[in-house]
Short mmCIF file of C-alpha atoms and ligand atoms in Angstrom, two decimals:
data_model
loop_
_atom_site.label_atom_id
_atom_site.label_comp_id
_atom_site.label_asym_id
_atom_site.label_seq_id
_atom_site.Cartn_x
_atom_site.Cartn_y
_atom_site.Cartn_z
CA UNK A 1 -0.17 0.03 0.04
CA UNK A 2 0.72 3.63 -0.92
CA UNK A 3 -0.14 6.64 2.31
CA UNK A 4 -1.12 10.24 1.56
CA UNK A 5 -4.52 11.55 0.37
CA UNK A 6 -7.51 11.66 3.06
CA UNK A 7 -10.25 9.66 2.47
CA UNK A 8 -13.62 10.66 1.18
CA UNK A 9 -16.83 9.24 -0.02
CA UNK A 10 -19.43 6.85 1.99
CA UNK A 11 -19.39 3.28 2.86
CA UNK A 12 -21.29 0.46 4.58
CA UNK A 13 -20.35 -1.03 9.05
CA UNK A 14 -20.61 -4.57 8.57
CA UNK A 15 -23.08 -6.86 11.01
CA UNK A 16 -21.01 -6.74 14.62
CA UNK A 17 -18.15 -9.35 14.98
CA UNK A 18 -18.75 -9.52 19.07
CA UNK A 19 -22.57 -9.48 18.93
CA UNK A 20 -22.73 -12.11 15.90
CA UNK A 21 -20.44 -14.80 17.74
CA UNK A 22 -21.86 -14.27 21.26
CA UNK A 23 -25.75 -14.38 19.49
CA UNK A 24 -24.04 -17.75 18.39
CA UNK A 25 -23.47 -19.49 21.30
CA UNK A 26 -26.88 -18.93 21.86
CA UNK A 27 -28.32 -20.27 19.17
CA UNK A 28 -26.51 -23.82 19.79
CA UNK A 29 -29.14 -23.41 22.68
CA UNK A 30 -32.20 -23.76 20.05
CA UNK A 31 -33.59 -27.16 19.81
CA UNK A 32 -35.48 -24.96 16.80
CA UNK A 33 -33.97 -23.44 13.84
CA UNK A 34 -32.38 -19.98 14.94
CA UNK A 35 -31.71 -16.83 11.96
CA UNK A 36 -29.45 -14.49 13.18
CA UNK A 37 -29.32 -12.27 10.29
CA UNK A 38 -26.81 -9.38 9.96
CA UNK A 39 -23.70 -11.27 10.42
CA UNK A 40 -20.60 -10.20 8.37
CA UNK A 41 -18.22 -12.75 5.80
CA UNK A 42 -15.26 -13.00 8.38
CA UNK A 43 -13.44 -16.64 9.00
CA UNK A 44 -14.77 -16.23 12.88
CA UNK A 45 -17.36 -17.05 11.56
CA UNK A 46 -16.71 -19.66 9.00
CA UNK A 47 -14.68 -21.24 12.92
CA UNK A 48 -17.60 -21.21 14.24
CA UNK A 49 -19.67 -22.93 11.45
CA UNK A 50 -17.75 -25.94 11.09
CA UNK A 51 -18.31 -25.78 14.96
CA UNK A 52 -21.46 -25.91 14.69
CA UNK A 53 -20.15 -28.59 11.98
CA UNK A 54 -18.38 -30.86 14.72
CA UNK A 55 -21.24 -30.73 16.91
CA UNK A 56 -24.23 -32.43 14.42
CA UNK A 57 -25.92 -28.78 14.30
CA UNK A 58 -26.70 -27.73 10.27
CA UNK A 59 -25.67 -24.86 9.39
CA UNK A 60 -26.44 -22.40 6.01
CA UNK A 61 -25.29 -18.74 5.50
CA UNK A 62 -26.61 -16.40 2.83
CA UNK A 63 -26.45 -12.87 2.06
CA UNK A 64 -25.39 -12.43 6.51
CA UNK A 65 -27.84 -14.83 7.18
CA UNK A 66 -26.47 -17.74 9.70
CA UNK A 67 -29.76 -20.91 10.45
CA UNK A 68 -28.07 -22.71 12.71
CA UNK A 69 -30.36 -25.71 13.53
CA UNK A 70 -29.62 -29.52 15.25
CA UNK A 71 -29.45 -32.27 13.41
CA UNK A 72 -29.46 -35.64 13.60
CA UNK A 73 -26.91 -37.30 15.32
CA UNK A 74 -25.06 -34.48 17.83
CA UNK A 75 -22.04 -35.13 19.55
CA UNK A 76 -20.74 -32.89 22.74
CA UNK A 77 -16.55 -32.58 21.79
CA UNK A 78 -14.93 -29.26 19.60
CA UNK A 79 -12.05 -30.37 17.74
CA UNK A 80 -8.58 -28.35 19.80
CA UNK A 81 -8.09 -26.80 15.40
CA UNK A 82 -10.50 -25.46 15.56
CA UNK A 83 -11.69 -24.11 18.81
CA UNK A 84 -7.79 -23.10 20.08
CA UNK A 85 -8.81 -20.63 16.79
CA UNK A 86 -11.45 -18.60 18.73
CA UNK A 87 -11.79 -16.70 21.72
CA UNK A 88 -15.71 -18.18 21.92
CA UNK A 89 -15.24 -21.58 21.78
CA UNK A 90 -15.50 -20.62 26.05
CA UNK A 91 -18.85 -19.97 24.92
CA UNK A 92 -20.58 -22.72 22.48
CA UNK A 93 -18.57 -24.92 25.32
CA UNK A 94 -21.03 -23.85 27.94
CA UNK A 95 -23.94 -23.95 25.42
CA UNK A 96 -23.32 -27.37 24.76
CA UNK A 97 -23.55 -28.27 28.69
CA UNK A 98 -25.76 -26.72 29.17
CA UNK A 99 -27.47 -28.79 25.85
CA UNK A 100 -26.18 -32.28 25.94
CA UNK A 101 -24.92 -32.31 29.87
CA UNK A 102 -21.22 -32.48 28.54
CA UNK A 103 -18.66 -31.24 26.19
CA UNK A 104 -14.94 -31.15 25.80
CA UNK A 105 -13.52 -28.65 24.93
CA UNK A 106 -9.61 -27.34 24.39
CA UNK A 107 -8.28 -23.46 25.73
CA UNK A 108 -10.16 -20.68 23.71
CA UNK A 109 -7.48 -19.37 21.19
CA UNK A 110 -8.48 -16.07 19.12
CA UNK A 111 -5.94 -13.32 20.00
CA UNK A 112 -3.64 -13.60 21.97
CA UNK A 113 -2.16 -10.30 22.57
CA UNK A 114 -1.65 -11.19 25.94
CA UNK A 115 -2.26 -13.47 29.08
CA UNK A 116 -6.75 -14.46 28.53
CA UNK A 117 -7.68 -16.26 31.27
CA UNK A 118 -10.98 -18.69 31.01
CA UNK A 119 -11.37 -18.58 34.77
CA UNK A 120 -15.40 -16.70 35.97
CA UNK A 121 -16.15 -19.43 32.66
CA UNK A 122 -14.93 -22.25 34.07
CA UNK A 123 -16.60 -21.42 37.75
CA UNK A 124 -19.56 -20.22 36.02
CA UNK A 125 -19.52 -23.58 35.30
CA UNK A 126 -19.17 -25.05 38.43
CA UNK A 127 -21.49 -23.68 39.86
CA UNK A 128 -24.22 -24.98 37.54
CA UNK A 129 -23.37 -27.93 38.42
CA UNK A 130 -20.12 -29.37 36.13
CA UNK A 131 -17.78 -31.75 36.86
CA UNK A 132 -14.70 -30.17 34.78
CA UNK A 133 -11.39 -31.43 34.39
CA UNK A 134 -8.71 -30.63 32.79
CA UNK A 135 -5.79 -32.51 30.35
CA UNK A 136 -3.28 -30.36 29.09
CA UNK A 137 -4.68 -27.66 26.46
CA UNK A 138 -8.50 -29.58 26.60
CA UNK A 139 -11.09 -29.82 29.24
CA UNK A 140 -14.09 -31.87 29.76
CA UNK A 141 -16.61 -30.86 31.55
CA UNK A 142 -20.10 -32.65 32.81
CA UNK A 143 -23.01 -31.94 34.65
CA UNK A 144 -25.07 -33.52 38.27
CA UNK A 145 -28.29 -33.37 36.94
CA UNK A 146 -29.64 -33.69 33.00
CA UNK A 147 -29.68 -29.31 33.17
CA UNK A 148 -27.73 -27.04 34.74
CA UNK A 149 -29.03 -26.06 38.46
CA UNK A 150 -29.85 -22.64 39.24
CA UNK A 151 -26.55 -20.90 40.45
CA UNK A 152 -25.03 -17.20 41.69
CA UNK A 153 -22.27 -15.93 39.84
CA UNK A 154 -20.81 -12.66 39.61
CA UNK A 155 -19.10 -12.02 36.55
CA UNK A 156 -16.40 -9.75 37.65
CA UNK A 157 -13.04 -9.35 37.52
CA UNK A 158 -9.31 -7.51 38.61
CA UNK A 159 -9.68 -5.88 35.30
CA UNK A 160 -14.01 -5.15 35.49
CA UNK A 161 -16.06 -7.11 34.36
CA UNK A 162 -16.00 -10.34 31.99
CA UNK A 163 -18.31 -9.61 28.93
CA UNK A 164 -16.98 -13.92 27.51
CA UNK A 165 -18.25 -15.70 31.01
CA UNK A 166 -21.00 -13.27 30.88
CA UNK A 167 -22.47 -14.90 28.18
CA UNK A 168 -21.15 -18.58 29.68
CA UNK A 169 -23.26 -17.38 32.53
CA UNK A 170 -26.54 -16.24 30.51
CA UNK A 171 -26.68 -19.25 28.62
CA UNK A 172 -26.64 -21.65 31.25
CA UNK A 173 -28.84 -19.79 33.45
CA UNK A 174 -31.89 -19.52 30.32
CA UNK A 175 -31.74 -23.33 30.61
CA UNK A 176 -31.27 -23.66 34.28
CA UNK A 177 -34.34 -25.42 36.64
CA UNK A 178 -34.80 -22.40 38.12
CA UNK A 179 -33.79 -18.58 38.96
CA UNK A 180 -30.05 -17.60 38.95
CA UNK A 181 -27.98 -14.94 39.10
CA UNK A 182 -25.89 -13.50 37.45
CA UNK A 183 -24.21 -9.84 39.59
CA UNK A 184 -21.79 -7.45 37.89
CA UNK A 185 -23.26 -8.53 34.08
CA UNK A 186 -20.50 -6.91 31.98
CA UNK A 187 -22.35 -3.80 30.07
CA UNK A 188 -21.87 -4.03 27.03
CA UNK A 189 -24.56 -4.32 24.10
CA UNK A 190 -23.41 -8.04 23.13
CA UNK A 191 -24.96 -8.88 27.04
CA UNK A 192 -28.32 -7.18 25.45
CA UNK A 193 -28.24 -8.60 22.28
CA UNK A 194 -28.52 -12.25 23.68
CA UNK A 195 -30.37 -11.36 26.12
CA UNK A 196 -33.53 -10.43 23.33
CA UNK A 197 -32.59 -13.63 21.49
CA UNK A 198 -32.57 -15.41 24.55
CA UNK A 199 -36.27 -14.06 25.49
CA UNK A 200 -37.33 -14.59 22.10
CA UNK A 201 -36.89 -18.00 22.57
CA UNK A 202 -38.32 -17.97 25.66
CA UNK A 203 -36.04 -17.11 28.54
CA UNK A 204 -37.41 -14.96 31.31
CA UNK A 205 -34.45 -11.94 31.93
CA UNK A 206 -34.65 -9.31 34.23
CA UNK A 207 -31.89 -6.80 34.81
CA UNK A 208 -32.45 -5.52 38.85
CA UNK A 209 -32.12 -1.49 40.02
CA UNK A 210 -28.26 -2.77 41.49
CA UNK A 211 -27.68 -3.75 37.81
CA UNK A 212 -27.66 -7.95 38.68
CA UNK A 213 -29.65 -10.41 36.23
CA UNK A 214 -32.11 -12.48 37.04
CA UNK A 215 -31.93 -15.05 34.49
CA UNK A 216 -35.81 -17.96 34.97
CA UNK A 217 -34.90 -20.50 32.01
CA UNK A 218 -36.99 -22.45 29.60
CA UNK A 219 -37.59 -25.48 28.23
CA UNK A 220 -40.10 -24.95 25.26
CA UNK A 221 -37.83 -23.15 22.57
CA UNK A 222 -39.01 -20.94 20.59
CA UNK A 223 -37.85 -20.73 16.45
CA UNK A 224 -36.29 -17.83 16.33
CA UNK A 225 -35.30 -14.40 14.35
CA UNK A 226 -31.90 -11.91 15.38
CA UNK A 227 -29.99 -9.35 13.97
CA UNK A 228 -26.73 -8.68 15.10
CA UNK A 229 -26.37 -4.55 15.67
CA UNK A 230 -23.38 -3.04 13.17
CA UNK A 231 -20.11 -3.43 13.86
CA UNK A 232 -18.13 -0.69 16.37
CA UNK A 233 -14.88 -2.09 16.15
CA UNK A 234 -15.39 -1.80 12.14
CA UNK A 235 -16.97 1.63 12.72
CA UNK A 236 -14.58 3.30 15.01
CA UNK A 237 -11.86 1.99 12.65
CA UNK A 238 -13.51 4.41 9.54
CA UNK A 239 -13.76 6.89 11.87
CA UNK A 240 -10.09 7.06 12.83
CA UNK A 241 -9.20 5.96 8.99
CA UNK A 242 -10.78 9.01 8.66
CA UNK A 243 -10.04 11.22 10.80
CA UNK A 244 -5.62 9.86 10.08
CA UNK A 245 -5.86 11.49 6.66
CA UNK A 246 -7.83 14.43 7.33
CA UNK A 247 -10.60 12.85 5.32
CA UNK A 248 -14.85 13.74 5.64
CA UNK A 249 -16.50 10.26 6.12
CA UNK A 250 -19.72 8.91 5.77
CA UNK A 251 -21.13 6.04 7.94
CA UNK A 252 -24.55 4.38 6.20
CA UNK A 253 -27.23 3.94 7.73
CA UNK A 254 -25.66 3.72 11.42
CA UNK A 255 -25.91 6.59 14.09
CA UNK A 256 -23.79 7.83 16.15
CA UNK A 257 -24.25 5.90 19.15
CA UNK A 258 -22.53 3.21 16.91
CA UNK A 259 -19.70 3.36 18.92
CA UNK A 260 -19.32 4.27 22.36
CA UNK A 261 -19.69 8.06 23.65
CA UNK A 262 -16.29 6.83 25.21
CA UNK A 263 -14.62 6.95 21.52
CA UNK A 264 -16.63 9.96 19.99
CA UNK A 265 -15.72 12.17 22.81
CA UNK A 266 -11.66 11.12 22.27
CA UNK A 267 -12.46 11.75 18.44
CA UNK A 268 -13.78 15.02 19.23
CA UNK A 269 -10.81 15.62 21.42
CA UNK A 270 -8.66 14.58 17.69
CA UNK A 271 -10.91 17.41 16.14
CA UNK A 272 -13.08 14.52 14.30
CA UNK A 273 -16.72 15.16 14.96
CA UNK A 274 -19.35 12.27 14.78
CA UNK A 275 -22.94 13.89 13.46
CA UNK A 276 -26.46 12.67 11.69
CA UNK A 277 -27.32 12.94 8.75
CA UNK A 278 -30.03 11.46 6.13
CA UNK A 279 -27.63 8.97 5.37
CA UNK A 280 -25.76 7.92 8.35
CA UNK A 281 -22.79 9.52 10.16
CA UNK A 282 -20.98 11.78 9.05
CA UNK A 283 -17.08 11.55 10.46
CA UNK A 284 -15.41 15.56 9.81
CA UNK A 285 -11.93 16.05 10.36
CA UNK A 286 -10.04 18.89 11.23
CA UNK A 287 -5.85 19.01 8.28
CA UNK A 288 -4.00 18.53 9.97
CA UNK A 289 -2.95 21.55 11.25
CA UNK A 290 -5.78 22.58 12.88
CA UNK A 291 -5.77 19.07 15.54
CA UNK A 292 -5.08 20.38 18.06
CA UNK A 293 -5.40 17.39 21.29
CA UNK A 294 -7.83 18.28 24.02
CA UNK A 295 -7.15 14.60 25.19
CA UNK A 296 -3.94 13.94 26.25
CA UNK A 297 -4.64 10.42 27.97
CA UNK A 298 -6.44 8.12 26.77
CA UNK A 299 -8.09 5.69 29.18
CA UNK A 300 -10.38 2.05 27.27
CA UNK A 301 -12.91 1.05 30.04
CA UNK A 302 -15.84 -0.79 30.00
CA UNK A 303 -18.65 0.38 27.65
CA UNK A 304 -19.54 3.89 27.31
CA UNK A 305 -16.31 4.27 28.30
CA UNK A 306 -13.54 4.16 25.66
CA UNK A 307 -13.62 0.21 23.92
CA UNK A 308 -10.52 -1.33 24.64
CA UNK A 309 -10.55 -2.72 21.20
CA UNK A 310 -9.82 1.15 19.33
CA UNK A 311 -6.48 1.72 22.16
CA UNK A 312 -4.62 0.12 19.50
CA UNK A 313 -5.91 1.49 16.16
CA UNK A 314 -6.47 5.12 18.27
CA UNK A 315 -2.65 4.70 19.43
CA UNK A 316 -2.24 5.76 15.34
CA UNK A 317 -4.28 8.84 15.49
CA UNK A 318 -2.00 9.63 18.97
CA UNK A 319 0.81 10.05 16.50
CA UNK A 320 -0.15 12.87 14.52
CA UNK A 321 -1.46 14.87 16.85
CA UNK A 322 1.03 17.27 18.70
CA UNK A 323 2.53 16.61 22.35
CA UNK A 324 2.65 13.38 24.64
CA UNK A 325 -0.63 11.45 25.43
CA UNK A 326 -0.13 8.38 27.43
CA UNK A 327 -2.78 5.20 26.25
CA UNK A 328 -3.02 3.04 29.84
CA UNK A 329 -5.80 0.23 28.96
CA UNK A 330 -6.86 -1.89 32.25
CA UNK A 331 -9.48 -3.69 30.53
CA UNK A 332 -5.85 -6.05 29.37
CA UNK A 333 -3.36 -4.02 30.83
CA UNK A 334 -0.29 -6.28 27.88
CA UNK A 335 -2.07 -5.14 25.24
CA UNK A 336 0.80 -3.62 23.61
CA UNK A 337 1.21 -5.70 20.17
CA UNK A 338 1.02 -2.69 18.14
CA UNK A 339 3.94 -0.40 19.89
CA UNK A 340 6.52 -1.82 17.88
CA UNK A 341 5.23 -1.83 14.96
CA UNK A 342 4.17 1.44 15.23
CA UNK A 343 8.36 2.33 15.62
CA UNK A 344 8.72 0.25 12.81
CA UNK A 345 6.99 3.38 10.86
CA UNK A 346 8.92 6.32 12.76
CA UNK A 347 5.58 6.40 15.73
CA UNK A 348 7.77 7.99 18.96
CA UNK A 349 6.04 5.39 20.43
CA UNK A 350 7.29 3.90 23.95
CA UNK A 351 5.83 1.30 27.10
CA UNK A 352 6.23 2.68 30.25
CA UNK A 353 4.80 0.47 33.01
CA UNK A 354 1.76 -0.96 31.66
CA UNK A 355 1.38 2.75 30.28
CA UNK A 356 2.00 3.66 26.02
CA UNK A 357 3.50 6.66 25.50
CA UNK A 358 3.16 8.29 21.99
CA UNK A 359 5.45 11.64 21.55
CA UNK A 360 4.44 13.33 18.54
CA UNK A 361 3.58 14.37 15.61
CA UNK A 362 5.68 11.65 13.68
CA UNK A 363 6.00 11.71 10.45
CA UNK A 364 5.36 8.09 9.26
CA UNK A 365 7.38 7.06 6.47
CA UNK A 366 6.17 2.94 5.06
CA UNK A 367 7.71 0.17 6.47
CA UNK A 368 7.25 -3.59 5.92
CA UNK A 369 5.33 -5.54 9.50
CA UNK A 370 3.40 -8.52 10.39
CA UNK A 371 -0.23 -7.75 12.32
CA UNK A 372 -0.37 -11.00 14.91
CA UNK A 373 -3.63 -9.88 16.12
CA UNK A 374 -7.06 -8.26 13.76
CA UNK A 375 -6.87 -4.98 16.08
CA UNK A 376 -2.81 -4.70 15.79
CA UNK A 377 -2.96 -5.91 11.79
CA UNK A 378 -5.30 -2.76 11.59
CA UNK A 379 -3.61 -0.73 13.23
CA UNK A 380 -0.64 -0.81 10.55
CA UNK A 381 -3.28 -0.87 8.09
CA UNK A 382 -4.32 2.63 9.50
CA UNK A 383 -0.85 3.81 10.09
CA UNK A 384 0.38 2.69 5.99
CA UNK A 385 -2.51 5.48 5.27
CA UNK A 386 -0.35 7.63 6.07
CA UNK A 387 3.21 6.78 5.96
CA UNK A 388 5.34 8.19 3.13
CA UNK A 389 5.73 5.61 0.43
CA UNK A 390 5.20 1.75 0.44
CA UNK A 391 4.15 -0.51 3.36
CA UNK A 392 4.18 -4.07 3.27
CA UNK A 393 1.96 -5.27 5.67
CA UNK A 394 1.59 -9.18 6.60
CA UNK A 395 -0.51 -10.37 8.77
CA UNK A 396 -3.47 -9.67 7.40
CA UNK A 397 -5.07 -13.28 8.12
CA UNK A 398 -5.89 -11.85 11.53
CA UNK A 399 -7.22 -9.25 9.82
CA UNK A 400 -10.15 -11.78 8.06
CA UNK A 401 -10.89 -12.52 11.36
CA UNK A 402 -12.97 -10.38 12.14
CA UNK A 403 -13.06 -7.59 9.96
CA UNK A 404 -15.22 -8.33 5.77
CA UNK A 405 -14.34 -6.45 3.79
CA UNK A 406 -12.45 -2.93 5.55
CA UNK A 407 -9.19 -3.59 2.83
CA UNK A 408 -12.23 -2.79 -0.22
CA UNK A 409 -13.64 -0.42 1.63
CA UNK A 410 -10.78 1.66 2.48
CA UNK A 411 -9.67 1.92 -1.63
CA UNK A 412 -13.93 1.95 -1.99
CA UNK A 413 -12.70 5.81 0.32
CA UNK A 414 -9.24 6.72 -1.88
CA UNK A 415 -6.85 4.73 0.22
CA UNK A 416 -3.95 3.09 -2.48
CA UNK A 417 -3.49 -0.22 -1.10
CA UNK A 418 -2.65 -3.49 -3.63
N1 EPU B 1 -10.87 -12.13 32.45
C1 EPU B 1 -10.74 -13.09 33.36
N2 EPU B 1 -10.75 -14.42 33.77
C2 EPU B 1 -11.88 -14.77 32.40
C3 EPU B 1 -12.25 -13.89 31.60
C4 EPU B 1 -11.79 -12.99 31.59
O1 EPU B 1 -10.01 -12.15 33.81
O2 EPU B 1 -12.15 -15.90 32.15
C5 EPU B 1 -10.58 -10.95 32.39
C6 EPU B 1 -9.73 -10.33 31.01
O3 EPU B 1 -7.71 -11.30 31.12
C7 EPU B 1 -9.51 -9.29 30.48
C8 EPU B 1 -11.40 -8.62 31.30
O4 EPU B 1 -11.67 -10.39 32.06
O5 EPU B 1 -8.68 -8.62 31.69
C9 EPU B 1 -12.14 -9.11 30.13
O6 EPU B 1 -12.21 -10.00 29.78
P1 EPU B 1 -13.62 -10.31 28.59
O7 EPU B 1 -13.14 -12.07 29.46
O8 EPU B 1 -14.85 -8.61 28.93
O9 EPU B 1 -12.95 -10.99 27.06
P2 EPU B 1 -13.78 -12.06 26.12
O10 EPU B 1 -15.10 -12.41 26.99
O11 EPU B 1 -12.34 -13.16 26.82
C10 EPU B 1 -14.43 -9.72 24.54
C11 EPU B 1 -14.32 -9.61 22.52
C12 EPU B 1 -13.10 -8.81 22.39
C13 EPU B 1 -12.88 -7.94 24.10
C14 EPU B 1 -13.52 -8.05 24.92
C15 EPU B 1 -13.42 -7.22 26.50
C16 EPU B 1 -15.55 -11.84 21.58
C17 EPU B 1 -14.98 -13.10 20.96
N3 EPU B 1 -14.16 -10.94 22.34
O12 EPU B 1 -13.41 -10.81 25.20
O13 EPU B 1 -13.10 -8.81 21.50
O14 EPU B 1 -11.55 -7.22 24.00
O15 EPU B 1 -15.06 -8.72 25.42
O16 EPU B 1 -14.49 -6.02 25.29
O17 EPU B 1 -16.32 -11.04 22.13
C18 EPU B 1 -11.52 -7.86 19.73
O18 EPU B 1 -11.99 -7.93 18.80
O19 EPU B 1 -10.38 -7.30 19.37
C19 EPU B 1 -11.16 -7.98 20.52
C20 EPU B 1 -9.58 -8.58 21.55
#
């Protein structure tokens, strides 16, 4: 790719990777057919479909609609080669455990930018009545009864509430014989959407004033349909691409709230406004010389704070702003996989303890780098958009895991990517 040039034009935002995968986990619980709409065509969804087939489900994907229904030969084993490639494996396993009373699954894979334990998922399974054994990188869980027991569970971790463990607990509670309580649930939108699908299938879920969720399990699952929301991470990536190049784009059919408030305020502080228009959301950035960073420190947090997934990409924008910025990601303390590669582009970026320190503005020059996870690879793509000369980004497999066609979209907005 060759950097330089402002991005302009209109673009559609894909369906949310993380919401689609969470909804896929819930679809594995259903006795009938579940249709999930607006599912992005990404490698992680392909992997889900392969896992579902191994578990004896039928799946069909057509134009964003994913249908999941139970087949004739159910099994309870998630193969290591597939489950080890994706983070949602622990949630898929929770559904299989709830539905079949047992499951064998590998430790989840996916982005390995830092240690990502699944202790809270396993605690939820144990509280629901499972006995769990680990042999090497495989776990086997077996319920003592036919269905999960009702349970009380906290999704809190030292780094904030766990999204994945909240989904795991919801899946177990939705099939339990009685009412369960999940305290400190993750406030991420994925939780809201999984609750929406589970309610349509027949579960009774109520959020109390203190935020805890009460879930009455169900036996009678109905066929259901649910639409995945637009992807905040892809929308944030496109908005940052416009901001970094001093461009002006429209994200069609989505409101500015497609990205969390914390991200919008960050962008506004960096001179880029997101405003609602008839067509969707206009992203308008001021030319480089007028950009004044109001926010000198960026801290991630649970929704609606600045999301951890956009931190590596926002770091690229910070390299273009005047002055010193610090980035702190308490959700994933060691999510710094992008720092080394950005240095190769000429960014003045380093890590100090758990913080990233960036001195700007830096003139970036073309580099050859290899992305090691989705957002790291996407951050390099953004750096390549403003770097002088030619850049080569390897590791685009990671981009394909979560982005439907980000390269095609950037090219349609004027980027030079071959
Ligand atoms: N944690 C524990 N124990 C657990 C689970 C999590 O200590 O059992 C800790 C984690 O280590 C982390 C914090 O809790 O420090 C939050 O992790 P969480 O469980 O919320 O993350 P996740 O469910 O594994 C999902 C997304 C990530 C996103 C995080 C945070 C999916 C498939 N993945 O992961 O998405 O960063 O929530 O919002 O939904 C991405 O899209 O680039 C991505 C990495």
